[in-house]
Coordinates of C-alpha atoms in Angstrom, one line a residue:
X162 CA 41.4 6.0 58.8
X163 CA 41.3 8.8 56.1
X164 CA 42.6 6.4 53.5
X165 CA 40.2 3.6 54.5
X166 CA 37.0 5.5 53.6
X167 CA 37.8 6.0 49.9
X168 CA 38.9 2.4 49.7
X169 CA 35.6 1.1 51.1
X170 CA 33.6 3.3 48.6
X171 CA 35.8 1.9 45.7
X172 CA 35.2 -1.7 46.8
X173 CA 31.5 -1.1 47.2
X174 CA 31.2 0.4 43.7
X175 CA 33.1 -2.5 42.2
X176 CA 30.9 -5.0 43.8
X177 CA 27.8 -3.1 42.6
X178 CA 29.0 -3.2 39.0
X179 CA 29.8 -6.9 39.2
X180 CA 26.4 -7.7 40.6
X181 CA 24.5 -6.0 37.8
X182 CA 25.4 -6.7 34.1
X183 CA 26.3 -3.8 31.9
X184 CA 23.4 -2.0 30.2
X185 CA 22.6 -3.0 26.6
X186 CA 24.3 -0.7 24.2
X187 CA 21.8 1.9 22.8
X188 CA 20.9 1.5 19.2
X189 CA 22.6 3.6 16.6
X190 CA 21.0 7.0 16.1
X191 CA 18.5 7.4 13.3
X192 CA 19.9 9.1 10.2
X193 CA 18.0 11.6 8.0
X194 CA 19.0 10.7 4.5
X195 CA 17.8 13.0 1.6
X196 CA 14.4 12.1 0.2
X197 CA 16.0 12.1 -3.3
X198 CA 18.9 9.8 -2.2
X199 CA 19.2 6.7 -4.5
X200 CA 19.0 4.3 -1.5
X201 CA 15.8 6.0 -0.2
X202 CA 14.2 6.0 -3.6
X203 CA 14.9 2.3 -3.9
X204 CA 13.6 1.6 -0.4
X205 CA 10.4 3.5 -1.2
X206 CA 9.9 1.6 -4.5
X207 CA 10.5 -1.8 -2.8
X208 CA 8.2 -0.9 0.1
X209 CA 5.4 0.1 -2.2
X210 CA 5.8 -3.0 -4.3
X211 CA 5.4 -5.2 -1.3
X212 CA 2.5 -3.2 0.1
X213 CA 0.6 -3.7 -3.2
X214 CA 1.6 -7.4 -3.3
X215 CA 0.4 -8.0 0.3
X216 CA -3.1 -6.6 -0.4
X217 CA -6.1 -8.6 -1.6
X218 CA -8.5 -5.8 -2.2
X219 CA -8.5 -2.3 -3.7
X220 CA -6.3 -0.6 -6.3
X221 CA -2.5 -0.6 -6.7
X222 CA -1.0 2.4 -5.0
X223 CA 1.5 4.6 -6.8
X224 CA 4.3 6.7 -5.3
X225 CA 3.4 10.4 -5.5
X226 CA 6.2 11.8 -3.2
X227 CA 8.5 10.7 -0.5
X228 CA 7.4 12.7 2.5
X229 CA 9.9 11.6 5.1
X230 CA 12.7 9.0 5.5
X231 CA 14.7 7.9 8.5
X232 CA 17.4 5.3 8.4
X233 CA 18.6 3.0 11.1
X234 CA 21.9 1.2 10.2
X235 CA 22.1 -2.3 11.7
X236 CA 24.9 -3.6 13.9
X237 CA 25.9 -6.3 11.4
X238 CA 24.8 -5.2 8.0
X239 CA 22.0 -3.4 6.2
X240 CA 19.6 -0.7 7.3
X241 CA 16.0 -0.4 8.4
X242 CA 14.2 2.5 6.7
X243 CA 11.2 4.3 8.3
X244 CA 9.3 5.9 5.4
X245 CA 6.3 8.1 5.1
X246 CA 5.0 8.0 1.5
X247 CA 2.4 10.2 -0.3
X248 CA 0.5 7.8 -2.5
X249 CA -2.3 7.8 -5.0
X250 CA -4.3 4.9 -6.4
X251 CA -4.1 3.8 -10.0
X252 CA -6.4 2.2 -12.5
X253 CA -4.9 -1.3 -11.8
X254 CA -6.6 -3.6 -9.3
X255 CA -4.3 -5.3 -6.9
X256 CA -5.3 -8.7 -8.3
X257 CA -3.5 -7.8 -11.5
X258 CA -0.2 -8.1 -9.6
X259 CA 1.2 -5.3 -11.8
X260 CA 4.0 -3.1 -10.7
X261 CA 2.9 0.4 -9.7
X262 CA 5.2 1.9 -12.3
X263 CA 3.3 0.1 -15.0
X264 CA -0.1 1.3 -14.0
X265 CA -1.8 4.4 -15.3
X266 CA -2.6 7.2 -12.8
X267 CA -6.3 8.2 -12.5
X268 CA -7.7 11.4 -13.7
X269 CA -7.3 14.2 -11.2
X270 CA -11.0 14.4 -10.4
X271 CA -11.1 10.7 -9.4
X272 CA -7.9 10.5 -7.4
X273 CA -7.8 8.7 -4.1
X274 CA -4.8 9.8 -2.2
X275 CA -3.2 9.5 1.2
X276 CA -0.1 8.5 3.1
X277 CA 1.5 5.2 4.0
X278 CA 4.0 4.6 6.8
X279 CA 6.3 1.7 6.1
X280 CA 9.2 0.0 7.9
X281 CA 11.4 -2.0 5.5
X282 CA 14.7 -3.8 6.1
X283 CA 17.2 -3.5 3.3
X284 CA 20.3 -5.8 3.2
X285 CA 22.0 -5.2 -0.1
X286 CA 24.9 -7.8 0.3
X287 CA 22.3 -10.5 1.1
X288 CA 19.9 -9.3 -1.6
X289 CA 17.1 -8.8 1.0
X290 CA 14.4 -6.3 1.1
X291 CA 11.7 -7.2 3.7
X292 CA 8.7 -5.1 4.5
X293 CA 8.1 -5.4 8.3
X294 CA 4.8 -3.6 8.5
X295 CA 2.8 -0.8 6.9
X296 CA -0.2 1.5 7.6
X297 CA -2.0 3.5 4.9
X298 CA -4.8 6.0 5.2
X299 CA -6.5 7.0 2.0
X300 CA -9.5 9.1 1.0
X301 CA -11.0 10.5 -2.2
X302 CA -10.2 14.1 -3.1
X303 CA -13.0 16.2 -1.4
X304 CA -15.8 17.1 -3.9
X305 CA -15.4 20.8 -3.3
X306 CA -11.8 20.7 -4.7
X307 CA -13.1 18.8 -7.8
X308 CA -16.0 21.1 -8.5
X309 CA -13.9 24.2 -8.2
X310 CA -11.7 23.0 -11.1
X311 CA -14.1 20.8 -13.1
X312 CA -17.8 21.4 -12.3
X313 CA -18.9 18.8 -14.9
X314 CA -16.6 16.0 -13.9
X315 CA -18.3 12.9 -12.5
X316 CA -17.8 12.3 -8.8
X317 CA -17.3 8.9 -7.4
X318 CA -20.5 7.4 -5.9
X319 CA -21.4 4.5 -3.7
X320 CA -20.6 1.4 -5.7
X321 CA -23.1 -0.8 -3.8
X322 CA -26.2 1.1 -5.1
X323 CA -28.4 -1.2 -7.3
X324 CA -28.2 1.1 -10.4
X325 CA -24.4 0.4 -10.6
X326 CA -24.8 -3.3 -10.1
X327 CA -27.3 -3.3 -13.0
X328 CA -24.9 -1.3 -15.1
X329 CA -22.2 -3.9 -14.4
X330 CA -24.5 -6.8 -15.3
X331 CA -25.5 -5.1 -18.5
X332 CA -21.9 -4.4 -19.6
X333 CA -20.7 -7.9 -18.6
X334 CA -23.5 -9.4 -20.8
X335 CA -21.8 -7.7 -23.7
X336 CA -18.4 -9.2 -22.7
X337 CA -19.9 -12.7 -22.2
X338 CA -21.5 -12.5 -25.7
X339 CA -18.4 -11.3 -27.5
X340 CA -15.5 -13.0 -25.7
X341 CA -13.9 -16.3 -26.6
X342 CA -13.9 -17.6 -23.1
X343 CA -15.2 -21.1 -22.5
X344 CA -17.4 -20.3 -19.5
X345 CA -19.6 -17.4 -18.6
X346 CA -18.4 -14.9 -16.0
X347 CA -20.6 -13.3 -13.3
X348 CA -20.2 -10.1 -11.4
X349 CA -18.4 -10.6 -8.1
X350 CA -18.4 -7.0 -6.8
X351 CA -18.5 -3.4 -8.0
X352 CA -15.4 -1.6 -6.8
X353 CA -15.8 2.0 -8.3
X354 CA -18.8 3.8 -9.7
X355 CA -19.8 7.2 -10.9
X356 CA -22.6 8.9 -12.8
X357 CA -22.6 11.8 -15.3
X358 CA -25.3 13.4 -17.5
X359 CA -24.2 13.2 -21.1
X360 CA -27.2 12.8 -23.6
X361 CA -28.9 11.2 -20.7
X362 CA -27.8 9.4 -17.5
X363 CA -24.5 7.7 -18.0
X364 CA -23.2 5.1 -15.5
X365 CA -19.5 4.2 -15.2
X366 CA -18.5 1.1 -13.3
X367 CA -15.4 -0.9 -12.4
X368 CA -16.0 -4.4 -11.1
X369 CA -14.5 -7.8 -10.4
X370 CA -15.8 -10.9 -12.2
X371 CA -15.5 -14.6 -11.5
X372 CA -15.7 -17.6 -13.8
X373 CA -18.8 -19.8 -13.5
X374 CA -19.5 -23.4 -14.2
X375 CA -21.9 -22.5 -17.0
X376 CA -20.5 -23.3 -20.4
X377 CA -20.8 -20.8 -23.3
X378 CA -22.1 -23.8 -25.4
X379 CA -25.3 -23.5 -23.5
X380 CA -27.8 -20.7 -23.6
X381 CA -28.2 -19.2 -20.2
X382 CA -31.0 -16.8 -19.4
X383 CA -29.8 -15.6 -16.0
X384 CA -26.0 -15.7 -15.5
X385 CA -26.4 -14.9 -11.8
X386 CA -27.9 -18.4 -11.3
X387 CA -24.6 -20.0 -12.5
X388 CA -22.5 -21.3 -9.7
X389 CA -18.8 -20.3 -9.6
X390 CA -16.2 -22.8 -10.5
X391 CA -14.1 -24.3 -7.7
X392 CA -11.5 -21.9 -6.3
X393 CA -8.6 -24.0 -7.7
X394 CA -10.2 -23.8 -11.2
X395 CA -12.0 -20.4 -11.3
X396 CA -10.3 -17.4 -12.9
X397 CA -11.1 -13.9 -11.9
X398 CA -11.0 -10.7 -13.8
X399 CA -11.4 -6.9 -13.6
X400 CA -13.7 -4.9 -15.9
X401 CA -14.4 -1.3 -16.8
X402 CA -17.9 -0.7 -18.2
X403 CA -20.3 2.0 -19.0
X404 CA -24.0 2.3 -19.9
X405 CA -25.0 5.6 -21.5
X406 CA -28.8 6.2 -21.9
X407 CA -29.6 8.5 -24.8
X408 CA -32.8 10.4 -24.3
X409 CA -32.5 11.7 -27.9
X410 CA -32.1 8.3 -29.6
X411 CA -34.0 6.3 -27.0
X412 CA -31.4 3.6 -26.8
X413 CA -28.4 2.5 -24.7
X414 CA -24.8 2.5 -25.6
X415 CA -22.8 -0.2 -23.7
X416 CA -19.0 -0.4 -23.5
X417 CA -16.9 -3.0 -21.7
X418 CA -13.2 -4.0 -21.4
X419 CA -12.0 -6.8 -19.2
X420 CA -8.7 -8.3 -18.0
X421 CA -8.8 -12.0 -17.1
X422 CA -6.3 -13.2 -14.6
X423 CA -5.0 -16.7 -15.2
X424 CA -4.5 -19.1 -12.2
X425 CA -0.7 -18.6 -12.7
X426 CA -1.0 -14.9 -12.0
X427 CA -0.2 -15.4 -8.3
X428 CA 3.2 -13.6 -8.3
X429 CA 4.0 -10.0 -9.1
X430 CA 5.4 -9.0 -12.5
X431 CA 8.9 -8.7 -11.3
X432 CA 10.0 -12.0 -12.8
X433 CA 8.0 -14.0 -10.2
X434 CA 10.8 -13.3 -7.7
X435 CA 10.3 -13.4 -4.0
X436 CA 9.1 -10.1 -2.5
X437 CA 12.0 -10.0 0.0
X438 CA 14.7 -9.9 -2.7
X439 CA 16.1 -6.8 -4.3
X440 CA 17.6 -6.4 -7.7
X441 CA 21.3 -7.3 -7.8
X442 CA 21.9 -4.2 -9.9
X443 CA 23.2 -1.5 -7.6
X444 CA 25.4 1.6 -8.0
X445 CA 28.7 2.1 -6.4
X446 CA 27.0 4.5 -4.0
X447 CA 24.7 1.6 -2.9
X448 CA 27.7 -0.6 -2.4
X449 CA 29.1 2.0 -0.1
X450 CA 25.9 2.2 1.8
X451 CA 25.8 -1.5 2.3
X452 CA 29.4 -2.8 2.7
X453 CA 30.2 -6.4 2.1
X454 CA 29.6 -8.4 5.3
X455 CA 32.2 -10.6 6.8
X456 CA 30.0 -12.4 9.3
X457 CA 27.6 -15.2 8.2
X458 CA 24.2 -13.7 8.6
X459 CA 20.8 -15.4 7.9
X460 CA 18.2 -13.1 9.3
X461 CA 14.9 -14.3 10.8
X462 CA 12.2 -12.1 9.2
X463 CA 8.7 -11.8 10.6
X464 CA 5.7 -12.0 8.3
X465 CA 4.6 -8.6 6.8
X466 CA 1.6 -7.2 8.6
X467 CA -0.3 -4.1 7.7
X468 CA -3.6 -2.5 6.7
X469 CA -5.1 0.1 4.4
X470 CA -7.9 2.3 5.6
X471 CA -10.1 4.2 3.1
X472 CA -12.0 7.1 4.5
X473 CA -15.1 8.6 3.0
X474 CA -14.8 12.0 1.2
X475 CA -14.1 14.8 3.6
X476 CA -13.5 18.5 3.6
X477 CA -10.4 17.9 5.8
X478 CA -7.0 16.9 4.6
X479 CA -5.6 13.5 5.5
X480 CA -3.2 13.5 8.4
X481 CA -2.0 10.9 10.8
X482 CA -2.2 13.7 13.4
X483 CA -6.0 14.4 13.4
X484 CA -7.2 10.9 12.7
X485 CA -8.4 9.1 15.8
X486 CA -7.7 5.7 14.4
X487 CA -8.0 2.3 15.7
X488 CA -6.0 -0.6 14.3
X489 CA -9.0 -2.7 14.9
X490 CA -11.2 -0.8 12.4
X491 CA -10.7 -1.5 8.7
X492 CA -8.2 -3.1 6.3
X493 CA -9.2 -2.3 2.8
X494 CA -12.8 -1.8 4.0
X495 CA -13.0 -4.9 6.1
X496 CA -12.5 -5.5 9.9
X497 CA -8.9 -6.5 10.8
X498 CA -8.8 -9.8 12.7
X499 CA -8.0 -9.2 16.3
X500 CA -5.1 -11.6 16.2
X501 CA -3.5 -9.7 13.3
X502 CA -3.8 -6.4 15.2
X503 CA -2.3 -8.0 18.4
X504 CA 0.8 -9.2 16.6
X505 CA 1.5 -6.1 14.6
X506 CA 4.1 -3.6 16.0
X507 CA 2.6 -0.2 16.2
X508 CA 4.0 2.2 13.6
X509 CA 2.6 5.1 15.6
X510 CA 5.0 4.6 18.4
X511 CA 2.8 2.7 20.9
X512 CA 5.1 0.5 23.0
X513 CA 4.3 -3.1 22.4
X514 CA 6.3 -6.2 23.2
X515 CA 7.5 -6.5 19.6
X516 CA 8.9 -3.0 19.6
X517 CA 11.1 -3.3 22.6
X518 CA 14.7 -3.3 21.4
X519 CA 15.8 -5.8 24.1
X520 CA 13.5 -8.5 22.6
X521 CA 15.0 -8.1 19.1
X522 CA 18.1 -10.2 18.4
X523 CA 20.5 -8.6 16.0
X524 CA 22.2 -11.9 15.4
X525 CA 19.0 -13.4 14.0
X526 CA 17.1 -10.4 12.6
X527 CA 17.0 -6.7 12.2
X528 CA 16.3 -4.4 15.2
X529 CA 12.9 -2.9 14.6
X530 CA 12.1 0.2 16.6
X531 CA 8.9 2.1 17.1
X532 CA 8.1 4.4 14.2
X533 CA 10.0 7.6 14.9
X534 CA 7.8 10.6 15.8
X535 CA 10.4 13.0 14.5
X536 CA 10.3 13.5 10.7
X537 CA 13.4 13.6 8.5
X538 CA 15.7 16.5 9.3
X539 CA 16.9 16.7 5.7
X540 CA 16.1 19.9 3.8
X541 CA 15.3 17.7 0.7
X542 CA 12.2 16.2 2.4
X543 CA 9.5 16.2 1.3
X544 CA 10.8 15.2 -2.1
X545 CA 9.7 16.2 -5.5
X546 CA 6.3 14.9 -6.7
X547 CA 6.6 12.2 -9.4
X548 CA 4.0 14.0 -11.5
X549 CA 1.9 17.1 -11.0
X550 CA -1.8 16.7 -10.1
X551 CA -3.4 20.1 -10.3
X552 CA -6.3 19.1 -7.9
X553 CA -4.2 17.1 -5.5
X554 CA -1.2 19.4 -5.2
X555 CA -2.8 22.1 -3.0
X556 CA -4.0 19.4 -0.6
X557 CA -0.5 18.1 0.2
X558 CA 1.5 19.7 3.1
X559 CA 4.3 22.0 1.8
X560 CA 6.6 21.5 4.8
X561 CA 7.0 18.6 7.2
X562 CA 4.8 18.8 10.3
X563 CA 5.0 16.6 13.3
X564 CA 3.2 13.3 12.7

């Protein structure tokens, strides 16, 4: 009888294990690579390229500093990187499709800065770099930080004010009169504006233009009456103009420079390659990070989903902690469609269907987890700034804090 009791318990335990399938193996632990590691630098570069390529409005973002990096090696091959990047905007509009490294940084007093969270899958053997999703929060440098360093610097103003539209129209008239374009261009929207007192009120504007149906062979009194060309024919452009009113000389000084984008400018500069492909040039260290795969693997990659939210100037520093954000608020200043929000995995760790590991199939695609709450454990994070901005530098956190 004594031997019978342990035997019964053993049979019962065996039956219980057979009735329930074994639990799914837990995903590999997240690594904390150095922020100056070559693979992390490459992942940050590729993530920012694809963020810029995905956007339709605003300015190209440049990498200022890698704030945090986590790495999730995949079961078959490659890794998913969870990145937090300190970014600043540049003088290039996203419609230019330029690489961020080829764009000039703005002057310190006109910098718009912030952070982007990005999840990117890198598969070096298959030459794949796919941005899963991203979230960026930006804001101009608070005016009090500008005035303490440069009291006379012009501060950005609301670009929708009539005086800036008038300045854009005036400066574009100079371009229409002097350019060799076959059609007139009209102002599409003013994207940045500022004012400064020089020898009188001076207005500085950046704006988008569109090609109209009015030929330059005709004399047109009011360009705004010209209808735009059909979308498949119309070219767009980006201009920087200024109108300086001289109270001493009682005249205006108008300057304008424009970039016209051809209809073929639909792909980024990087050789018109697909966004999810990396350069085949890699160091031996990279080859060690991404060993040659022996199993045929054709991953199923979801469409990139993300948004950029631009906040008004504030006296507070940007932080994912203190921002009571809603994914349904703004993407580059416009409401995000509800269907886009519903399909996007939450980077901030909210549990959605897409984020559940059991719904991801390693055989057909990378395992995408919720964005980790814990920042990189590496002492090298945050990384070194790519360049020193005297106004921006004091606003950035010196040490990682919980996001």
